PDB file of C-alpha atoms in Angstrom:
ATOM      1  CA  UNK Q  62     110.062 186.002  36.392  1.00  0.00           C
ATOM      2  CA  UNK Q  63     112.058 187.555  39.231  1.00  0.00           C
ATOM      3  CA  UNK Q  64     115.804 187.040  38.983  1.00  0.00           C
ATOM      4  CA  UNK Q  65     116.076 185.127  42.268  1.00  0.00           C
ATOM      5  CA  UNK Q  66     113.542 182.640  40.937  1.00  0.00           C
ATOM      6  CA  UNK Q  67     115.372 182.039  37.664  1.00  0.00           C
ATOM      7  CA  UNK Q  68     118.542 180.718  39.275  1.00  0.00           C
ATOM      8  CA  UNK Q  69     116.535 178.389  41.499  1.00  0.00           C
ATOM      9  CA  UNK Q  70     114.696 177.151  38.441  1.00  0.00           C
ATOM     10  CA  UNK Q  71     117.998 176.331  36.743  1.00  0.00           C
ATOM     11  CA  UNK Q  72     118.650 173.571  39.232  1.00  0.00           C
ATOM     12  CA  UNK Q  73     115.203 172.105  38.577  1.00  0.00           C
ATOM     13  CA  UNK Q  74     115.764 172.232  34.827  1.00  0.00           C
ATOM     14  CA  UNK Q  75     119.084 170.417  35.114  1.00  0.00           C
ATOM     15  CA  UNK Q  76     117.489 167.734  37.256  1.00  0.00           C
ATOM     16  CA  UNK Q  77     114.780 167.183  34.666  1.00  0.00           C
ATOM     17  CA  UNK Q  78     117.182 166.814  31.739  1.00  0.00           C
ATOM     18  CA  UNK Q  79     116.121 163.216  31.142  1.00  0.00           C
ATOM     19  CA  UNK Q  80     112.463 164.117  30.654  1.00  0.00           C
ATOM     20  CA  UNK Q  81     110.892 164.492  27.219  1.00  0.00           C
ATOM     21  CA  UNK Q  82     108.703 167.430  28.225  1.00  0.00           C
ATOM     22  CA  UNK Q  83     109.665 169.998  30.834  1.00  0.00           C
ATOM     23  CA  UNK Q  84     109.783 173.719  31.551  1.00  0.00           C
ATOM     24  CA  UNK Q  85     112.632 176.088  30.798  1.00  0.00           C
ATOM     25  CA  UNK Q  86     114.033 178.248  33.638  1.00  0.00           C
ATOM     26  CA  UNK Q  87     111.626 181.037  32.654  1.00  0.00           C
ATOM     27  CA  UNK Q  88     108.637 178.702  32.473  1.00  0.00           C
ATOM     28  CA  UNK Q  89     108.547 178.128  28.724  1.00  0.00           C
ATOM     29  CA  UNK Q  90     107.549 174.630  27.588  1.00  0.00           C
ATOM     30  CA  UNK Q  91     110.325 172.483  26.101  1.00  0.00           C
ATOM     31  CA  UNK Q  92     110.458 169.134  24.329  1.00  0.00           C
ATOM     32  CA  UNK Q  93     113.745 167.411  25.134  1.00  0.00           C
ATOM     33  CA  UNK Q  94     114.453 164.005  23.630  1.00  0.00           C
ATOM     34  CA  UNK Q  95     118.019 163.591  24.826  1.00  0.00           C
ATOM     35  CA  UNK Q  96     119.489 162.898  28.239  1.00  0.00           C
ATOM     36  CA  UNK Q  97     122.149 165.019  29.897  1.00  0.00           C
ATOM     37  CA  UNK Q  98     124.761 162.335  29.165  1.00  0.00           C
ATOM     38  CA  UNK Q  99     123.851 162.271  25.473  1.00  0.00           C
ATOM     39  CA  UNK Q 100     124.085 166.048  25.248  1.00  0.00           C
ATOM     40  CA  UNK Q 101     127.427 165.964  27.017  1.00  0.00           C
ATOM     41  CA  UNK Q 102     128.728 163.459  24.463  1.00  0.00           C
ATOM     42  CA  UNK Q 103     127.595 165.747  21.643  1.00  0.00           C
ATOM     43  CA  UNK Q 104     129.190 168.756  23.330  1.00  0.00           C
ATOM     44  CA  UNK Q 105     132.444 166.926  24.021  1.00  0.00           C
ATOM     45  CA  UNK Q 106     132.702 165.665  20.449  1.00  0.00           C
ATOM     46  CA  UNK Q 107     131.847 169.064  18.980  1.00  0.00           C
ATOM     47  CA  UNK Q 108     134.432 170.850  21.101  1.00  0.00           C
ATOM     48  CA  UNK Q 109     137.146 168.387  20.144  1.00  0.00           C
ATOM     49  CA  UNK Q 110     136.214 168.942  16.505  1.00  0.00           C
ATOM     50  CA  UNK Q 111     136.433 172.710  16.938  1.00  0.00           C
ATOM     51  CA  UNK Q 112     139.884 172.446  18.513  1.00  0.00           C
ATOM     52  CA  UNK Q 113     141.040 170.463  15.486  1.00  0.00           C
ATOM     53  CA  UNK Q 114     139.514 172.886  12.984  1.00  0.00           C
ATOM     54  CA  UNK Q 115     140.430 176.201  14.618  1.00  0.00           C
ATOM     55  CA  UNK Q 116     143.769 177.699  15.594  1.00  0.00           C
ATOM     56  CA  UNK Q 117     144.154 178.063  19.350  1.00  0.00           C
ATOM     57  CA  UNK Q 118     145.657 181.329  20.582  1.00  0.00           C
ATOM     58  CA  UNK Q 119     149.134 181.256  22.062  1.00  0.00           C
ATOM     59  CA  UNK Q 120     148.714 184.663  23.694  1.00  0.00           C
ATOM     60  CA  UNK Q 121     148.958 183.741  27.358  1.00  0.00           C
ATOM     61  CA  UNK Q 122     147.838 187.117  28.675  1.00  0.00           C
ATOM     62  CA  UNK Q 123     144.679 187.137  26.576  1.00  0.00           C
ATOM     63  CA  UNK Q 124     143.986 183.517  27.464  1.00  0.00           C
ATOM     64  CA  UNK Q 125     144.329 184.252  31.185  1.00  0.00           C
ATOM     65  CA  UNK Q 126     142.039 187.266  30.831  1.00  0.00           C
ATOM     66  CA  UNK Q 127     139.316 185.287  29.041  1.00  0.00           C
ATOM     67  CA  UNK Q 128     139.630 182.504  31.601  1.00  0.00           C
ATOM     68  CA  UNK Q 129     139.289 185.048  34.411  1.00  0.00           C
ATOM     69  CA  UNK Q 130     135.979 186.359  33.051  1.00  0.00           C
ATOM     70  CA  UNK Q 131     134.660 182.897  32.206  1.00  0.00           C
ATOM     71  CA  UNK Q 132     135.621 181.456  35.589  1.00  0.00           C
ATOM     72  CA  UNK Q 133     133.785 184.204  37.434  1.00  0.00           C
ATOM     73  CA  UNK Q 134     130.637 183.603  35.384  1.00  0.00           C
ATOM     74  CA  UNK Q 135     130.703 179.830  35.831  1.00  0.00           C
ATOM     75  CA  UNK Q 136     131.487 180.190  39.555  1.00  0.00           C
ATOM     76  CA  UNK Q 137     127.921 181.421  40.177  1.00  0.00           C
ATOM     77  CA  UNK Q 138     126.193 178.545  38.378  1.00  0.00           C
ATOM     78  CA  UNK Q 139     123.907 176.299  40.452  1.00  0.00           C
ATOM     79  CA  UNK Q 140     125.789 173.127  39.531  1.00  0.00           C
ATOM     80  CA  UNK Q 141     129.362 173.482  40.754  1.00  0.00           C
ATOM     81  CA  UNK Q 142     130.177 169.838  40.024  1.00  0.00           C
ATOM     82  CA  UNK Q 143     130.549 170.755  36.344  1.00  0.00           C
ATOM     83  CA  UNK Q 144     134.071 171.829  35.420  1.00  0.00           C
ATOM     84  CA  UNK Q 145     134.314 174.244  32.495  1.00  0.00           C
ATOM     85  CA  UNK Q 146     137.019 174.111  29.838  1.00  0.00           C
ATOM     86  CA  UNK Q 147     137.742 177.492  28.226  1.00  0.00           C
ATOM     87  CA  UNK Q 148     139.660 177.882  24.948  1.00  0.00           C
ATOM     88  CA  UNK Q 149     140.623 181.111  23.184  1.00  0.00           C
ATOM     89  CA  UNK Q 150     140.702 180.648  19.417  1.00  0.00           C
ATOM     90  CA  UNK Q 151     142.967 182.838  17.298  1.00  0.00           C
ATOM     91  CA  UNK Q 152     140.540 184.205  14.740  1.00  0.00           C
ATOM     92  CA  UNK Q 153     139.107 187.532  13.617  1.00  0.00           C
ATOM     93  CA  UNK Q 154     135.610 186.115  14.052  1.00  0.00           C
ATOM     94  CA  UNK Q 155     133.487 188.148  16.453  1.00  0.00           C
ATOM     95  CA  UNK Q 156     132.101 185.084  18.135  1.00  0.00           C
ATOM     96  CA  UNK Q 157     131.890 182.841  21.191  1.00  0.00           C
ATOM     97  CA  UNK Q 158     129.978 179.711  22.155  1.00  0.00           C
ATOM     98  CA  UNK Q 159     129.288 177.361  25.047  1.00  0.00           C
ATOM     99  CA  UNK Q 160     128.522 173.656  24.774  1.00  0.00           C
ATOM    100  CA  UNK Q 161     127.034 170.941  26.991  1.00  0.00           C
ATOM    101  CA  UNK Q 162     129.712 169.132  28.930  1.00  0.00           C
ATOM    102  CA  UNK Q 163     131.291 172.353  30.193  1.00  0.00           C
ATOM    103  CA  UNK Q 164     133.004 173.910  27.175  1.00  0.00           C
ATOM    104  CA  UNK Q 165     133.445 177.584  26.281  1.00  0.00           C
ATOM    105  CA  UNK Q 166     135.067 178.864  23.098  1.00  0.00           C
ATOM    106  CA  UNK Q 167     135.978 182.508  22.547  1.00  0.00           C
ATOM    107  CA  UNK Q 168     137.440 184.051  19.395  1.00  0.00           C
ATOM    108  CA  UNK Q 169     140.045 186.801  19.665  1.00  0.00           C
ATOM    109  CA  UNK Q 170     137.997 188.935  17.270  1.00  0.00           C
ATOM    110  CA  UNK Q 171     135.272 189.211  19.907  1.00  0.00           C
ATOM    111  CA  UNK Q 172     137.662 191.084  22.182  1.00  0.00           C
ATOM    112  CA  UNK Q 173     137.718 193.974  19.697  1.00  0.00           C
ATOM    113  CA  UNK Q 174     133.972 194.447  20.174  1.00  0.00           C
ATOM    114  CA  UNK Q 175     133.547 193.299  23.780  1.00  0.00           C
ATOM    115  CA  UNK Q 176     136.192 195.730  24.972  1.00  0.00           C
ATOM    116  CA  UNK Q 177     135.699 195.459  28.743  1.00  0.00           C
ATOM    117  CA  UNK Q 178     135.444 192.499  31.149  1.00  0.00           C
ATOM    118  CA  UNK Q 179     131.785 193.383  31.746  1.00  0.00           C
ATOM    119  CA  UNK Q 180     131.016 193.297  28.025  1.00  0.00           C
ATOM    120  CA  UNK Q 181     132.801 189.972  27.607  1.00  0.00           C
ATOM    121  CA  UNK Q 182     130.838 188.649  30.585  1.00  0.00           C
ATOM    122  CA  UNK Q 183     127.645 189.691  28.784  1.00  0.00           C
ATOM    123  CA  UNK Q 184     128.480 187.394  25.877  1.00  0.00           C
ATOM    124  CA  UNK Q 185     129.712 184.514  28.023  1.00  0.00           C
ATOM    125  CA  UNK Q 186     126.714 184.737  30.344  1.00  0.00           C
ATOM    126  CA  UNK Q 187     124.434 184.629  27.319  1.00  0.00           C
ATOM    127  CA  UNK Q 188     126.209 181.619  25.816  1.00  0.00           C
ATOM    128  CA  UNK Q 189     126.336 179.678  29.075  1.00  0.00           C
ATOM    129  CA  UNK Q 190     122.636 180.440  29.572  1.00  0.00           C
ATOM    130  CA  UNK Q 191     121.883 178.646  26.287  1.00  0.00           C
ATOM    131  CA  UNK Q 192     123.471 175.532  27.788  1.00  0.00           C
ATOM    132  CA  UNK Q 193     121.727 175.858  31.147  1.00  0.00           C
ATOM    133  CA  UNK Q 194     118.346 176.290  29.461  1.00  0.00           C
ATOM    134  CA  UNK Q 195     119.054 173.253  27.250  1.00  0.00           C
ATOM    135  CA  UNK Q 196     118.495 175.127  24.022  1.00  0.00           C
ATOM    136  CA  UNK Q 197     120.836 172.778  22.167  1.00  0.00           C
ATOM    137  CA  UNK Q 198     118.740 169.831  23.324  1.00  0.00           C
ATOM    138  CA  UNK Q 199     115.662 171.608  22.000  1.00  0.00           C
ATOM    139  CA  UNK Q 200     117.333 172.161  18.638  1.00  0.00           C
ATOM    140  CA  UNK Q 201     118.559 168.596  18.259  1.00  0.00           C
ATOM    141  CA  UNK Q 202     115.171 167.298  19.397  1.00  0.00           C
ATOM    142  CA  UNK Q 203     113.412 169.496  16.855  1.00  0.00           C
ATOM    143  CA  UNK Q 204     115.665 168.185  14.109  1.00  0.00           C
ATOM    144  CA  UNK Q 205     114.940 164.632  15.219  1.00  0.00           C
ATOM    145  CA  UNK Q 206     111.169 165.168  15.275  1.00  0.00           C
ATOM    146  CA  UNK Q 207     111.130 166.762  11.833  1.00  0.00           C
ATOM    147  CA  UNK Q 208     113.177 163.926  10.344  1.00  0.00           C
ATOM    148  CA  UNK Q 209     116.228 166.083   9.699  1.00  0.00           C
ATOM    149  CA  UNK Q 210     118.418 164.402  12.275  1.00  0.00           C
ATOM    150  CA  UNK Q 211     117.316 160.782  12.423  1.00  0.00           C
ATOM    151  CA  UNK Q 212     120.918 159.622  12.913  1.00  0.00           C
ATOM    152  CA  UNK Q 213     121.810 162.099  15.643  1.00  0.00           C
ATOM    153  CA  UNK Q 214     121.165 159.704  18.513  1.00  0.00           C
ATOM    154  CA  UNK Q 215     123.363 157.074  16.871  1.00  0.00           C
ATOM    155  CA  UNK Q 216     126.074 159.698  16.422  1.00  0.00           C
ATOM    156  CA  UNK Q 217     125.874 160.696  20.069  1.00  0.00           C
ATOM    157  CA  UNK Q 218     125.954 157.159  21.425  1.00  0.00           C
ATOM    158  CA  UNK Q 219     127.981 155.276  18.827  1.00  0.00           C
ATOM    159  CA  UNK Q 220     131.475 154.137  19.653  1.00  0.00           C
ATOM    160  CA  UNK Q 221     132.646 154.453  16.058  1.00  0.00           C
ATOM    161  CA  UNK Q 222     132.824 157.410  13.695  1.00  0.00           C
ATOM    162  CA  UNK Q 223     130.490 160.361  14.239  1.00  0.00           C
ATOM    163  CA  UNK Q 224     127.877 160.884  11.548  1.00  0.00           C
ATOM    164  CA  UNK Q 225     125.868 164.067  11.010  1.00  0.00           C
ATOM    165  CA  UNK Q 226     128.360 165.969  13.143  1.00  0.00           C
ATOM    166  CA  UNK Q 227     127.718 169.206  11.222  1.00  0.00           C
ATOM    167  CA  UNK Q 228     124.022 168.981  12.007  1.00  0.00           C
ATOM    168  CA  UNK Q 229     124.306 168.603  15.733  1.00  0.00           C
ATOM    169  CA  UNK Q 230     127.237 171.023  15.932  1.00  0.00           C
ATOM    170  CA  UNK Q 231     124.938 173.542  14.289  1.00  0.00           C
ATOM    171  CA  UNK Q 232     122.125 172.709  16.699  1.00  0.00           C
ATOM    172  CA  UNK Q 233     124.519 173.334  19.588  1.00  0.00           C
ATOM    173  CA  UNK Q 234     125.177 176.855  18.311  1.00  0.00           C
ATOM    174  CA  UNK Q 235     128.098 176.327  15.930  1.00  0.00           C
ATOM    175  CA  UNK Q 236     126.245 177.037  12.697  1.00  0.00           C
ATOM    176  CA  UNK Q 237     128.526 179.845  11.562  1.00  0.00           C
ATOM    177  CA  UNK Q 238     131.514 177.503  11.715  1.00  0.00           C
ATOM    178  CA  UNK Q 239     130.045 174.424  10.031  1.00  0.00           C
ATOM    179  CA  UNK Q 240     127.813 176.067   7.451  1.00  0.00           C
ATOM    180  CA  UNK Q 241     124.552 174.448   8.596  1.00  0.00           C
ATOM    181  CA  UNK Q 242     122.229 176.920  10.276  1.00  0.00           C
ATOM    182  CA  UNK Q 243     119.723 175.913  12.931  1.00  0.00           C
ATOM    183  CA  UNK Q 244     119.551 179.317  14.630  1.00  0.00           C
ATOM    184  CA  UNK Q 245     118.109 179.660  18.086  1.00  0.00           C
ATOM    185  CA  UNK Q 246     114.613 181.105  18.034  1.00  0.00           C
ATOM    186  CA  UNK Q 247     113.557 184.463  19.402  1.00  0.00           C
ATOM    187  CA  UNK Q 248     112.164 182.900  22.589  1.00  0.00           C
ATOM    188  CA  UNK Q 249     115.453 181.100  23.227  1.00  0.00           C
ATOM    189  CA  UNK Q 250     117.479 184.227  22.534  1.00  0.00           C
ATOM    190  CA  UNK Q 251     115.339 186.314  24.860  1.00  0.00           C
ATOM    191  CA  UNK Q 252     115.637 183.659  27.533  1.00  0.00           C
ATOM    192  CA  UNK Q 253     119.430 183.566  27.209  1.00  0.00           C
ATOM    193  CA  UNK Q 254     119.556 187.356  27.442  1.00  0.00           C
ATOM    194  CA  UNK Q 255     117.537 187.391  30.667  1.00  0.00           C
ATOM    195  CA  UNK Q 256     119.420 184.512  32.265  1.00  0.00           C
ATOM    196  CA  UNK Q 257     122.807 185.761  31.064  1.00  0.00           C
ATOM    197  CA  UNK Q 258     122.169 189.209  32.520  1.00  0.00           C
ATOM    198  CA  UNK Q 259     121.464 187.689  35.912  1.00  0.00           C
ATOM    199  CA  UNK Q 260     124.532 185.462  35.733  1.00  0.00           C
ATOM    200  CA  UNK Q 261     126.885 188.346  34.950  1.00  0.00           C
ATOM    201  CA  UNK Q 262     125.370 190.473  37.730  1.00  0.00           C
ATOM    202  CA  UNK Q 263     125.777 187.648  40.258  1.00  0.00           C
ATOM    203  CA  UNK Q 264     129.395 187.333  39.115  1.00  0.00           C
ATOM    204  CA  UNK Q 265     130.016 191.005  39.909  1.00  0.00           C
ATOM    205  CA  UNK Q 266     129.979 192.339  36.355  1.00  0.00           C
ATOM    206  CA  UNK Q 267     128.141 195.568  35.581  1.00  0.00           C
ATOM    207  CA  UNK Q 268     124.844 194.676  33.838  1.00  0.00           C
ATOM    208  CA  UNK Q 269     124.623 198.164  32.338  1.00  0.00           C
ATOM    209  CA  UNK Q 270     127.500 197.172  30.055  1.00  0.00           C
ATOM    210  CA  UNK Q 271     125.239 194.583  28.389  1.00  0.00           C
ATOM    211  CA  UNK Q 272     123.375 197.371  26.611  1.00  0.00           C
ATOM    212  CA  UNK Q 273     126.635 198.885  25.375  1.00  0.00           C
ATOM    213  CA  UNK Q 274     127.874 195.471  24.239  1.00  0.00           C
ATOM    214  CA  UNK Q 275     124.865 194.808  22.034  1.00  0.00           C
ATOM    215  CA  UNK Q 276     125.053 198.355  20.691  1.00  0.00           C
ATOM    216  CA  UNK Q 277     128.670 197.631  19.754  1.00  0.00           C
ATOM    217  CA  UNK Q 278     127.566 194.372  18.150  1.00  0.00           C
ATOM    218  CA  UNK Q 279     124.974 196.097  16.001  1.00  0.00           C
ATOM    219  CA  UNK Q 280     127.667 198.435  14.667  1.00  0.00           C
ATOM    220  CA  UNK Q 281     130.330 195.777  14.064  1.00  0.00           C
ATOM    221  CA  UNK Q 282     130.964 193.906  10.847  1.00  0.00           C
ATOM    222  CA  UNK Q 283     129.203 196.290   8.466  1.00  0.00           C
ATOM    223  CA  UNK Q 284     125.622 195.767   7.318  1.00  0.00           C
ATOM    224  CA  UNK Q 285     125.700 192.013   7.926  1.00  0.00           C
ATOM    225  CA  UNK Q 286     126.926 192.303  11.488  1.00  0.00           C
ATOM    226  CA  UNK Q 287     129.492 189.991  13.140  1.00  0.00           C
ATOM    227  CA  UNK Q 288     129.374 186.197  13.084  1.00  0.00           C
ATOM    228  CA  UNK Q 289     127.853 186.112  16.564  1.00  0.00           C
ATOM    229  CA  UNK Q 290     124.673 187.678  15.226  1.00  0.00           C
ATOM    230  CA  UNK Q 291     124.365 185.145  12.405  1.00  0.00           C
ATOM    231  CA  UNK Q 292     123.453 182.462  14.906  1.00  0.00           C
ATOM    232  CA  UNK Q 293     122.232 184.825  17.623  1.00  0.00           C
ATOM    233  CA  UNK Q 294     119.850 187.137  15.768  1.00  0.00           C
ATOM    234  CA  UNK Q 295     119.564 190.613  17.218  1.00  0.00           C
ATOM    235  CA  UNK Q 296     116.023 191.933  17.137  1.00  0.00           C
ATOM    236  CA  UNK Q 297     114.751 195.420  17.859  1.00  0.00           C
ATOM    237  CA  UNK Q 298     113.580 194.446  21.335  1.00  0.00           C
ATOM    238  CA  UNK Q 299     116.869 193.057  22.668  1.00  0.00           C
ATOM    239  CA  UNK Q 300     118.467 196.281  23.858  1.00  0.00           C
ATOM    240  CA  UNK Q 301     115.216 197.676  25.229  1.00  0.00           C
ATOM    241  CA  UNK Q 302     114.571 194.411  27.099  1.00  0.00           C
ATOM    242  CA  UNK Q 303     118.022 194.510  28.672  1.00  0.00           C
ATOM    243  CA  UNK Q 304     117.546 198.146  29.606  1.00  0.00           C
ATOM    244  CA  UNK Q 305     114.248 197.339  31.345  1.00  0.00           C
ATOM    245  CA  UNK Q 306     115.860 194.528  33.327  1.00  0.00           C
ATOM    246  CA  UNK Q 307     118.624 196.725  34.753  1.00  0.00           C
ATOM    247  CA  UNK Q 308     116.695 197.722  37.884  1.00  0.00           C
ATOM    248  CA  UNK Q 309     115.952 194.080  38.670  1.00  0.00           C
ATOM    249  CA  UNK Q 310     119.525 192.815  38.472  1.00  0.00           C
ATOM    250  CA  UNK Q 311     121.284 195.912  39.839  1.00  0.00           C
ATOM    251  CA  UNK Q 312     120.930 194.759  43.483  1.00  0.00           C
ATOM    252  CA  UNK Q 313     122.576 191.443  42.531  1.00  0.00           C
ATOM    253  CA  UNK Q 314     125.499 193.311  41.010  1.00  0.00           C
ATOM    254  CA  UNK Q 315     125.853 195.705  43.929  1.00  0.00           C
ATOM    255  CA  UNK Q 316     125.873 192.805  46.382  1.00  0.00           C
ATOM    256  CA  UNK Q 317     128.352 190.753  44.365  1.00  0.00           C
ATOM    257  CA  UNK Q 318     130.897 193.391  43.369  1.00  0.00           C
ATOM    258  CA  UNK Q 319     131.975 194.005  46.950  1.00  0.00           C
ATOM    259  CA  UNK Q 320     132.943 190.349  47.275  1.00  0.00           C
ATOM    260  CA  UNK Q 321     134.815 189.928  43.990  1.00  0.00           C
ATOM    261  CA  UNK Q 322     138.294 188.635  44.741  1.00  0.00           C
ATOM    262  CA  UNK Q 323     139.518 188.042  41.212  1.00  0.00           C
ATOM    263  CA  UNK Q 324     139.482 191.261  39.198  1.00  0.00           C
ATOM    264  CA  UNK Q 325     139.813 190.717  35.461  1.00  0.00           C
ATOM    265  CA  UNK Q 326     141.923 193.278  33.634  1.00  0.00           C
ATOM    266  CA  UNK Q 327     142.177 193.656  29.854  1.00  0.00           C
ATOM    267  CA  UNK Q 328     145.810 193.034  28.836  1.00  0.00           C
ATOM    268  CA  UNK Q 329     147.613 196.023  27.386  1.00  0.00           C
TER     269      UNK Q 329
END
């Protein structure tokens, strides 16, 4: 699918969030059992839980830098009514996530691997793309249909205590933190790579740095790789796919970079 078509399709996908069966932004079939409001409740609750569990960084310069990159990525999203909350967690984990409801979490350890604004934008574009493509909804729906998450809907809608929070937090991409793994599938990962690459290019970040970022990722954390790859499996085709897509998104980057007003600089 051509890049200009993908962003247009995002708006259609968001509008169809209440449907049980729909198409992803790249045309892949999806079964979605939960409404946008239900997914937002899950995302909101999960993010609040993460802020209780994880130490939040007090480094103002790093926080401003991460916010700068994240704000530029989210500024090119089709739905500008959604406000995004960005939190930098003080942890050596090489990880980041995005959740329905407009939440982005970044771990300070990621900044040792994603060493440039463009590389950080690669990760954030990828994570935000998971939300836009409703991959969390797919995961929770799959758990529901297989009988694993029969109480998830009650947890999302109930006014009292949240049950099965680990399960749906995992389905929303937080498996490494809660110890329950429902990893995104290869099709979802590939989709997030494609969409994320377009998002970063539209935000004025160099898409060529995406290849370097994933090369860095494959080298980080020893033989097991960093936490990010435990829930975002890197396959042999990822880097080659991103390399092939460079020519398609390069015009988007060249057009956007001339209009970037907010340059993001790595703190010294």
